[in-house]
mmCIF file of C-alpha atoms and ligand atoms in Angstrom:
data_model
loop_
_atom_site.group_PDB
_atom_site.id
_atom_site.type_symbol
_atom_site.label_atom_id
_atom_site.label_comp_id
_atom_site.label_asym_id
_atom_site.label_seq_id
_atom_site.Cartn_x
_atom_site.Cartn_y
_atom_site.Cartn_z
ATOM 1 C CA UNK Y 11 101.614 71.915 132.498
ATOM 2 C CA UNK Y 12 99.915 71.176 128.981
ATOM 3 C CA UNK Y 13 102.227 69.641 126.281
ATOM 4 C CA UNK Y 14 100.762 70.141 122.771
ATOM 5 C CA UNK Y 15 102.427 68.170 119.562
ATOM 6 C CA UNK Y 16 103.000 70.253 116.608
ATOM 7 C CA UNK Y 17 102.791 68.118 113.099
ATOM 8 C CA UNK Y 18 105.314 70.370 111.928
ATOM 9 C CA UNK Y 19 107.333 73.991 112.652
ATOM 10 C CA UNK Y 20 103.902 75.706 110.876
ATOM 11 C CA UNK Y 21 101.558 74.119 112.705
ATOM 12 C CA UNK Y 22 103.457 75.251 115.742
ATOM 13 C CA UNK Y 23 103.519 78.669 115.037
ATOM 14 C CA UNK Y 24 99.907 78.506 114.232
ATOM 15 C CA UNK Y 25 99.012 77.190 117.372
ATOM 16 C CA UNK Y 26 101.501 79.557 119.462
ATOM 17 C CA UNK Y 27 99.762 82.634 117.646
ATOM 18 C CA UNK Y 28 96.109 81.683 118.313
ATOM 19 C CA UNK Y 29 96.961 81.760 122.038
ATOM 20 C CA UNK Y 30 98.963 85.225 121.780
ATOM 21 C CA UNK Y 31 96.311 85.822 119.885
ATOM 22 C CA UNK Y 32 93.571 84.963 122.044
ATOM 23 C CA UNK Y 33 95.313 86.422 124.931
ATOM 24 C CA UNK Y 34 95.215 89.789 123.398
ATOM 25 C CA UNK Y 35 91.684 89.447 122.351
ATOM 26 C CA UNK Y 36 90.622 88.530 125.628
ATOM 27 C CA UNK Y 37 92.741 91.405 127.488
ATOM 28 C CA UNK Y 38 93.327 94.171 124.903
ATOM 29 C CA UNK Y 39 96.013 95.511 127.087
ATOM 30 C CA UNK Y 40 98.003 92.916 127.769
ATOM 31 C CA UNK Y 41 101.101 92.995 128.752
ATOM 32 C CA UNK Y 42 103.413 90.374 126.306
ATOM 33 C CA UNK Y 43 106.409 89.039 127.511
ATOM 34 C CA UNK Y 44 108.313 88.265 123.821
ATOM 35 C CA UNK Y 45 111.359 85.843 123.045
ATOM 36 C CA UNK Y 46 113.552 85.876 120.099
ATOM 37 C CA UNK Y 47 115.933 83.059 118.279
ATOM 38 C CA UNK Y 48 114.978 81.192 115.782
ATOM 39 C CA UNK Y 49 111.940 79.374 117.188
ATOM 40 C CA UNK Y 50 109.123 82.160 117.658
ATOM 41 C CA UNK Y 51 110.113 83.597 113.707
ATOM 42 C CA UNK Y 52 107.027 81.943 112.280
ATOM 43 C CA UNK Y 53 104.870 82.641 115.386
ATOM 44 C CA UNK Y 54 105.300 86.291 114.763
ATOM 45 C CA UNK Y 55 104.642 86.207 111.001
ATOM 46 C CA UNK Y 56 101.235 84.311 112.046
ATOM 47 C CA UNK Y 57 100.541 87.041 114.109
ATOM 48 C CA UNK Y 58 101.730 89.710 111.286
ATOM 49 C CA UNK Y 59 98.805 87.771 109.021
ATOM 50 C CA UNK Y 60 96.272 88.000 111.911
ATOM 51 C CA UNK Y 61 96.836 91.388 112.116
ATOM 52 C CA UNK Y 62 96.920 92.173 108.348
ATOM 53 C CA UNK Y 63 93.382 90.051 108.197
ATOM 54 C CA UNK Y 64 92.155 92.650 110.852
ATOM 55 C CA UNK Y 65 91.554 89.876 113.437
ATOM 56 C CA UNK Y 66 94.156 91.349 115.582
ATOM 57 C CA UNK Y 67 94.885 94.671 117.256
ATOM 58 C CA UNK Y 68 97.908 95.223 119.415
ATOM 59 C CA UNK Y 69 96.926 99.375 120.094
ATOM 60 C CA UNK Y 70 96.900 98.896 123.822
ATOM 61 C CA UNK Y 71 99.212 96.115 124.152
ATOM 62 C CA UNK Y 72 102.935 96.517 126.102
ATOM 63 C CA UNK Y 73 105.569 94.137 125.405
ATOM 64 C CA UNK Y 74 108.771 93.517 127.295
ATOM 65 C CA UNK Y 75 111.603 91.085 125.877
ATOM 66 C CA UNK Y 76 113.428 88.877 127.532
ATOM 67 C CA UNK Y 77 116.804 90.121 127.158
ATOM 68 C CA UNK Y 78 119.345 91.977 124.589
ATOM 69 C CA UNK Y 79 122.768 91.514 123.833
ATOM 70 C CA UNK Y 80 125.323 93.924 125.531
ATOM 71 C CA UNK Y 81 127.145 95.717 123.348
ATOM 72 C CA UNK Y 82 125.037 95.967 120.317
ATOM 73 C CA UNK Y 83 123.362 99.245 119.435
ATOM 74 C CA UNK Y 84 119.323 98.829 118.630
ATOM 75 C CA UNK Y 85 120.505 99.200 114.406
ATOM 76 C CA UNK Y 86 123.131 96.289 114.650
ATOM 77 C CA UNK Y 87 121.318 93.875 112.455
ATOM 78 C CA UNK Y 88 121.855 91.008 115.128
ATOM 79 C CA UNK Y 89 120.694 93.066 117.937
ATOM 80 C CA UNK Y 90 117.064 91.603 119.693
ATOM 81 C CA UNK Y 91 115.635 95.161 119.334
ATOM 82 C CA UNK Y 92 116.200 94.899 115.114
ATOM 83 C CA UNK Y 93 115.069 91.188 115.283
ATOM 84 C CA UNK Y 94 111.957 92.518 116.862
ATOM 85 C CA UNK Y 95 111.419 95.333 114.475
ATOM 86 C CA UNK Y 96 112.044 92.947 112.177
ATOM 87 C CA UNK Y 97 109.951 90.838 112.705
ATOM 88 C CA UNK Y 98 106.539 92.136 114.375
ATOM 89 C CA UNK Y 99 107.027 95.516 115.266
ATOM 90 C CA UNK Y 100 107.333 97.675 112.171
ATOM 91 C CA UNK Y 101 104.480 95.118 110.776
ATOM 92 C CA UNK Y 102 102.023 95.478 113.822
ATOM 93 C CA UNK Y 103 100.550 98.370 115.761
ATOM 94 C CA UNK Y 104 101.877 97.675 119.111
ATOM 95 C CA UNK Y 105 103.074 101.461 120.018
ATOM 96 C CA UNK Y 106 106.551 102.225 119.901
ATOM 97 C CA UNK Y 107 106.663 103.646 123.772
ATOM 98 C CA UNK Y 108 105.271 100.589 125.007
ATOM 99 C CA UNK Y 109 107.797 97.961 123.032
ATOM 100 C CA UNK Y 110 110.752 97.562 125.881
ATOM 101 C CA UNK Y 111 113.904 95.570 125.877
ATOM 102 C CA UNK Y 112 116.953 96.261 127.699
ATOM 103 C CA UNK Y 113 119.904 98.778 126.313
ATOM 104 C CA UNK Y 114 122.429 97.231 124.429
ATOM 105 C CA UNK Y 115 124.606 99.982 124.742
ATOM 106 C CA UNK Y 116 123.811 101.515 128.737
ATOM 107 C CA UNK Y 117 127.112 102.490 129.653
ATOM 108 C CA UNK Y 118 126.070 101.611 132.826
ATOM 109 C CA UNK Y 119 125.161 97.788 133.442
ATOM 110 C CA UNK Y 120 124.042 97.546 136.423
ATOM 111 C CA UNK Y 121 121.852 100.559 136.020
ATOM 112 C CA UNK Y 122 120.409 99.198 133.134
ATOM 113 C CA UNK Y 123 119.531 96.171 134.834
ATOM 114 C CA UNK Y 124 117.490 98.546 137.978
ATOM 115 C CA UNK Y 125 115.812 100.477 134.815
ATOM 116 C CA UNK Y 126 114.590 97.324 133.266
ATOM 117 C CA UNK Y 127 113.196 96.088 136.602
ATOM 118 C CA UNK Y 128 111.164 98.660 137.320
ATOM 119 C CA UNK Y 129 109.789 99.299 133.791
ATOM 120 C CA UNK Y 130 108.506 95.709 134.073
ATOM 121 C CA UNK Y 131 107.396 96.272 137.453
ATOM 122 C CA UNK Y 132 105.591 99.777 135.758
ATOM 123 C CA UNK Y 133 103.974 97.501 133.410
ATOM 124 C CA UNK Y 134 101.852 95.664 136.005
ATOM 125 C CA UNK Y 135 103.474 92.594 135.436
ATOM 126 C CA UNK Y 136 103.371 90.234 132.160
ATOM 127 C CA UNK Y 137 99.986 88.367 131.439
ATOM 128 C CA UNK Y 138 101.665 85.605 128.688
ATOM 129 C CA UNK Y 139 105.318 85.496 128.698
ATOM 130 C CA UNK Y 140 106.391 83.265 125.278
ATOM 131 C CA UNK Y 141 109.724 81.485 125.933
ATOM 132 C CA UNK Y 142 112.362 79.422 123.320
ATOM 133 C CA UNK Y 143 114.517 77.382 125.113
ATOM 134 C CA UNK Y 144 118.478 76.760 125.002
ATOM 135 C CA UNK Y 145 120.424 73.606 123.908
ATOM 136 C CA UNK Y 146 121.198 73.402 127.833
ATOM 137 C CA UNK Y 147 117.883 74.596 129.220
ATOM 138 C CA UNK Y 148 118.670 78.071 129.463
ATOM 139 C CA UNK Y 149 115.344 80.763 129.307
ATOM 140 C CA UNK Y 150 116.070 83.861 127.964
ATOM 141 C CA UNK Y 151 120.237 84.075 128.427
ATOM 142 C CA UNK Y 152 119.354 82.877 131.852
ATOM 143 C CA UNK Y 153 122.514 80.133 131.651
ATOM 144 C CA UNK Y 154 122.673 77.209 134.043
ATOM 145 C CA UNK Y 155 124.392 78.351 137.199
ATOM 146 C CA UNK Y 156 124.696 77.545 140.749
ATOM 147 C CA UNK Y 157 121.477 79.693 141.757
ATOM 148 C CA UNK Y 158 118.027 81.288 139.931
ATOM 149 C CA UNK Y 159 118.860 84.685 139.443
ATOM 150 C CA UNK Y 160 115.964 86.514 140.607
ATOM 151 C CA UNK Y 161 115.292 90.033 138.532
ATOM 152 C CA UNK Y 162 117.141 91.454 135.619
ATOM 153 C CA UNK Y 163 120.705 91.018 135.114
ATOM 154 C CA UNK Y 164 123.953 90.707 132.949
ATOM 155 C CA UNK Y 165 125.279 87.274 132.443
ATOM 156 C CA UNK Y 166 128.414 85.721 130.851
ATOM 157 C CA UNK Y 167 127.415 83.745 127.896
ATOM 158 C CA UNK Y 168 128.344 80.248 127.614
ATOM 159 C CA UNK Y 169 130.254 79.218 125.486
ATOM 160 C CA UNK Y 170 127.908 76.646 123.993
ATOM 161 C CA UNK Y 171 125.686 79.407 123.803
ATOM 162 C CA UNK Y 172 128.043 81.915 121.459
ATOM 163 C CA UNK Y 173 128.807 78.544 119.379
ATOM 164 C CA UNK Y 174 125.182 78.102 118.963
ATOM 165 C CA UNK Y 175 124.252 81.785 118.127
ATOM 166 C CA UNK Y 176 127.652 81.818 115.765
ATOM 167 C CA UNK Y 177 125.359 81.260 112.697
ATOM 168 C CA UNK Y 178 123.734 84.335 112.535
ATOM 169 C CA UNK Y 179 127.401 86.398 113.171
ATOM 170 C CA UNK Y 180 129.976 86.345 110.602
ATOM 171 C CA UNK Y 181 132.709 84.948 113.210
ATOM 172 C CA UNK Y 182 132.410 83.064 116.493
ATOM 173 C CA UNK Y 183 134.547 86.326 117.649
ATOM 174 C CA UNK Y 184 132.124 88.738 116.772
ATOM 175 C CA UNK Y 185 129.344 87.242 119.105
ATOM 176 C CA UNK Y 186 129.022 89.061 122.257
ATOM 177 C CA UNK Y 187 130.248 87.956 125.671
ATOM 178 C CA UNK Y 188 127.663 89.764 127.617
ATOM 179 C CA UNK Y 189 123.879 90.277 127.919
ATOM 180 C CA UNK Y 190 121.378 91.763 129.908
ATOM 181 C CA UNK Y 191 118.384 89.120 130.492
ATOM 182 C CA UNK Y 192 115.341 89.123 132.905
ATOM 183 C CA UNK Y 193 115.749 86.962 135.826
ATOM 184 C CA UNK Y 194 113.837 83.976 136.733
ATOM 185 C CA UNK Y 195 112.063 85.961 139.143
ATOM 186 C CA UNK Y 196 109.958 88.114 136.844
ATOM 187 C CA UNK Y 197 109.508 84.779 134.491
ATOM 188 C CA UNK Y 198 107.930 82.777 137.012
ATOM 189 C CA UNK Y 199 105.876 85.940 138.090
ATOM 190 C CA UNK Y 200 104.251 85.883 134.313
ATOM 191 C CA UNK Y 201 101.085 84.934 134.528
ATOM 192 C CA UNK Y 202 100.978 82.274 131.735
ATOM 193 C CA UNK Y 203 104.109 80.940 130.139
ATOM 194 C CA UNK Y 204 104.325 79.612 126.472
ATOM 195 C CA UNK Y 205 107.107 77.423 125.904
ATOM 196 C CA UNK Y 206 107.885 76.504 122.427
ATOM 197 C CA UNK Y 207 110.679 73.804 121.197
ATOM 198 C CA UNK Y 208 111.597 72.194 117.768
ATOM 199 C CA UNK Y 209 113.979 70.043 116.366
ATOM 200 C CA UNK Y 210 115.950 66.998 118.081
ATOM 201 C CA UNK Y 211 118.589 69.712 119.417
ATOM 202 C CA UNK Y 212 115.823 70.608 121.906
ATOM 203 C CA UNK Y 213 114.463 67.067 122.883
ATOM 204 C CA UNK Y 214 117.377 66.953 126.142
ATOM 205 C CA UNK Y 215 116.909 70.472 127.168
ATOM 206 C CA UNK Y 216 112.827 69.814 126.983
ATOM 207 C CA UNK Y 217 113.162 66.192 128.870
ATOM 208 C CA UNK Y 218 115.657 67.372 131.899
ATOM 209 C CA UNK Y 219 113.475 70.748 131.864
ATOM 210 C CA UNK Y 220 110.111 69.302 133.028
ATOM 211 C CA UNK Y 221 111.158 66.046 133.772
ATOM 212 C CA UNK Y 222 113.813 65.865 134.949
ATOM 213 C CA UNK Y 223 114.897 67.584 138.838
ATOM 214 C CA UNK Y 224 114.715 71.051 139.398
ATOM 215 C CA UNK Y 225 117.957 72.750 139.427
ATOM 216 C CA UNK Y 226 119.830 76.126 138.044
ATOM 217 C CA UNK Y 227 121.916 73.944 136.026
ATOM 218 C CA UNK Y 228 118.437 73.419 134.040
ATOM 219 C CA UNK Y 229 117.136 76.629 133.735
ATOM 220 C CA UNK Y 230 114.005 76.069 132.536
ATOM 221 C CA UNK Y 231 113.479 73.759 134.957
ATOM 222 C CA UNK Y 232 111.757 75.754 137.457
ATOM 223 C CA UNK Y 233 108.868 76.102 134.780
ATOM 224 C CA UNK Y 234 107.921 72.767 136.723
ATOM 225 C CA UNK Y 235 106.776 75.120 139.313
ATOM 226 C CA UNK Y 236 105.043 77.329 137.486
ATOM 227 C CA UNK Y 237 101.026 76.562 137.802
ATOM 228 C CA UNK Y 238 100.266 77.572 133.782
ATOM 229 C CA UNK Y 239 102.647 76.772 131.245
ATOM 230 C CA UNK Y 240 101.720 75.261 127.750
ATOM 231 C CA UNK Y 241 104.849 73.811 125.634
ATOM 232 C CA UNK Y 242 104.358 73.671 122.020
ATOM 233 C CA UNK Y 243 106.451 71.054 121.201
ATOM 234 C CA UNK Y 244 107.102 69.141 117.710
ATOM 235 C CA UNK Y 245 107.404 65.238 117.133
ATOM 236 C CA UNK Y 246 111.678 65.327 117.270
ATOM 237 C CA UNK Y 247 111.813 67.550 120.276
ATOM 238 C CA UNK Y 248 109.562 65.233 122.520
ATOM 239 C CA UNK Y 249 111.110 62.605 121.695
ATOM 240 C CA UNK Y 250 112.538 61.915 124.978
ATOM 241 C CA UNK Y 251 109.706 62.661 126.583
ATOM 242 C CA UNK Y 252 108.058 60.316 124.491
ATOM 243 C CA UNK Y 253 110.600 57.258 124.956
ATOM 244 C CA UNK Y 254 110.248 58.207 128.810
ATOM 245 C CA UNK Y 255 106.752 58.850 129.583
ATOM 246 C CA UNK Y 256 105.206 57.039 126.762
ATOM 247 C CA UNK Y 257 102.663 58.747 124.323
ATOM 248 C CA UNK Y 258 101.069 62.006 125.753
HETATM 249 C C1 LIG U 322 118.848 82.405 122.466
HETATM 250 C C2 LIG U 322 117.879 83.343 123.242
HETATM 251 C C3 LIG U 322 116.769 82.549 123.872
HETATM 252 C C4 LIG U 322 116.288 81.509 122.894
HETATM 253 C C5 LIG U 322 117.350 80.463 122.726
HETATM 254 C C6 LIG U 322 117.036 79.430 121.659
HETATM 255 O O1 LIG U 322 120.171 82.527 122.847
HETATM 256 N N1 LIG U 322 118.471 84.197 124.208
HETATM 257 O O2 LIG U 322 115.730 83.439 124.260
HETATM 258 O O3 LIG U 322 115.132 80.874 123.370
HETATM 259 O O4 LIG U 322 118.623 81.022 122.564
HETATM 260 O O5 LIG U 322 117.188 79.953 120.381
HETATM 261 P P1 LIG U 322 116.620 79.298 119.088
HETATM 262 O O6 LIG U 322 115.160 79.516 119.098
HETATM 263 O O7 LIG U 322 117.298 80.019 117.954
HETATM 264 O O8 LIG U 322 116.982 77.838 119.135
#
């Protein structure tokens, strides 16, 4: 695992685009494993100016998200399908067919969760999967629970987790109880895994997560037994890390 300290949230988004982008200019056809939240916003835009420069072509590139809200069509403006149109897709020219996330609205959950699988599985597998993380360690909506959950499946948000995505929903009621997310399974099976964290609301989540023991109630802390992951990390959310380990 390599920890790298941001100055500030711009200078890690710059950093966590020139390894997307490098990964994409070393494999053309990667496949991307993408996050959304709050955190990877200015990564994306980075990669929007890369690609705007002409330093950066996503024409054979697939991409497979981490996990959608159940519930919410792909034009609900909170939906991870619109945040990713949003914000890289309708700016980039990774093709439309090869841009996957789960369905929102599959009437048929479990179903969903086999077609998801296997259109990861189709894919060959993700080369760089780019993670957030939760207040409480959770990776993707992956929430801490007695066991890893292996491939894709539909989870019962926390309620910590609702409170915390309340902000971008005009009521607390209004923020889904359900979501589809892939498992820890096909996470672990990425081939590289870029963490990114900031703010002191991630500096617990980031210590327990790959330093603390590993356990579902940590999520993300079987990244510890992952053989290539890079956190991007700024100043307030090492600061545990920090206090424990001394200076990096
Ligand atoms: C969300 C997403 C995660 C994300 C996390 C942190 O609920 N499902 O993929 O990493 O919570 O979000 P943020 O980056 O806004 O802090």
């Amino acid at each position: 695992m390599k920890i790298y300290e941001a100055k500030d949230y711009q200078d890690l988004s710059r950093k966590a685009a020139n390894i997307i982008s490098a990964q994409v200019i070393l494999k053309p056809n990667a496949v991307l494993g993408l996050a959304t939240g709050s955190t990877p916003i200015g990564t994306y835009k980075q990669l929007v100016e890369l690609y705007e420069k002409g330093d950066l072509d996503f024409s054979s590139v697939t991409t497979v998200n981490l996990d959608e809200y159940q519930g919410l069509s792909s034009g609900h403006d909170q939906s991870y399908r619109y945040f990713m149109e949003d914000n890289l897709f309708k700016h980039v020219n990774i093709p439309g067919e090869r841009s996957f996330l789960p369905d929102g609205l599959a009437a048929d959950g479990a179903a969903e969760c086999r077609r998801y699988n296997t259109v990861i599985e189709t894919t060959g597998g993700v080369d760089l999967q780019l993670l957030g993380i939760g207040g409480n360690g959770h990776i993707g909506f992956n929430e801490p629970d007695e066991d890893f959950k292996k491939e894709t499946h539909l989870v019962t948000l926390t309620k910590e987790t609702r409170l915390a995505n309340a902000r971008f929903f005009s009521s607390l009621e209004e923020v889904p109880t359900h979501a589809f997310t892939m498992g820890i399974g096909t996470i672990m099976a990425a081939r590289k895994i870029l963490l990114l964290a900031n703010g002191e609301g991630k500096a617990q989540a980031l210590y327990d997560s790959f330093f603390g023991p590993i356990t579902p109630r940590v999520p993300a802390s079987i990244l510890q037994l992952h053989s290539d992951v890079i956190i991007i990390a700024d100043k307030p959310a090492l600061q545990l890390i920090h206090q424990h380990k001394g200076a990096l």
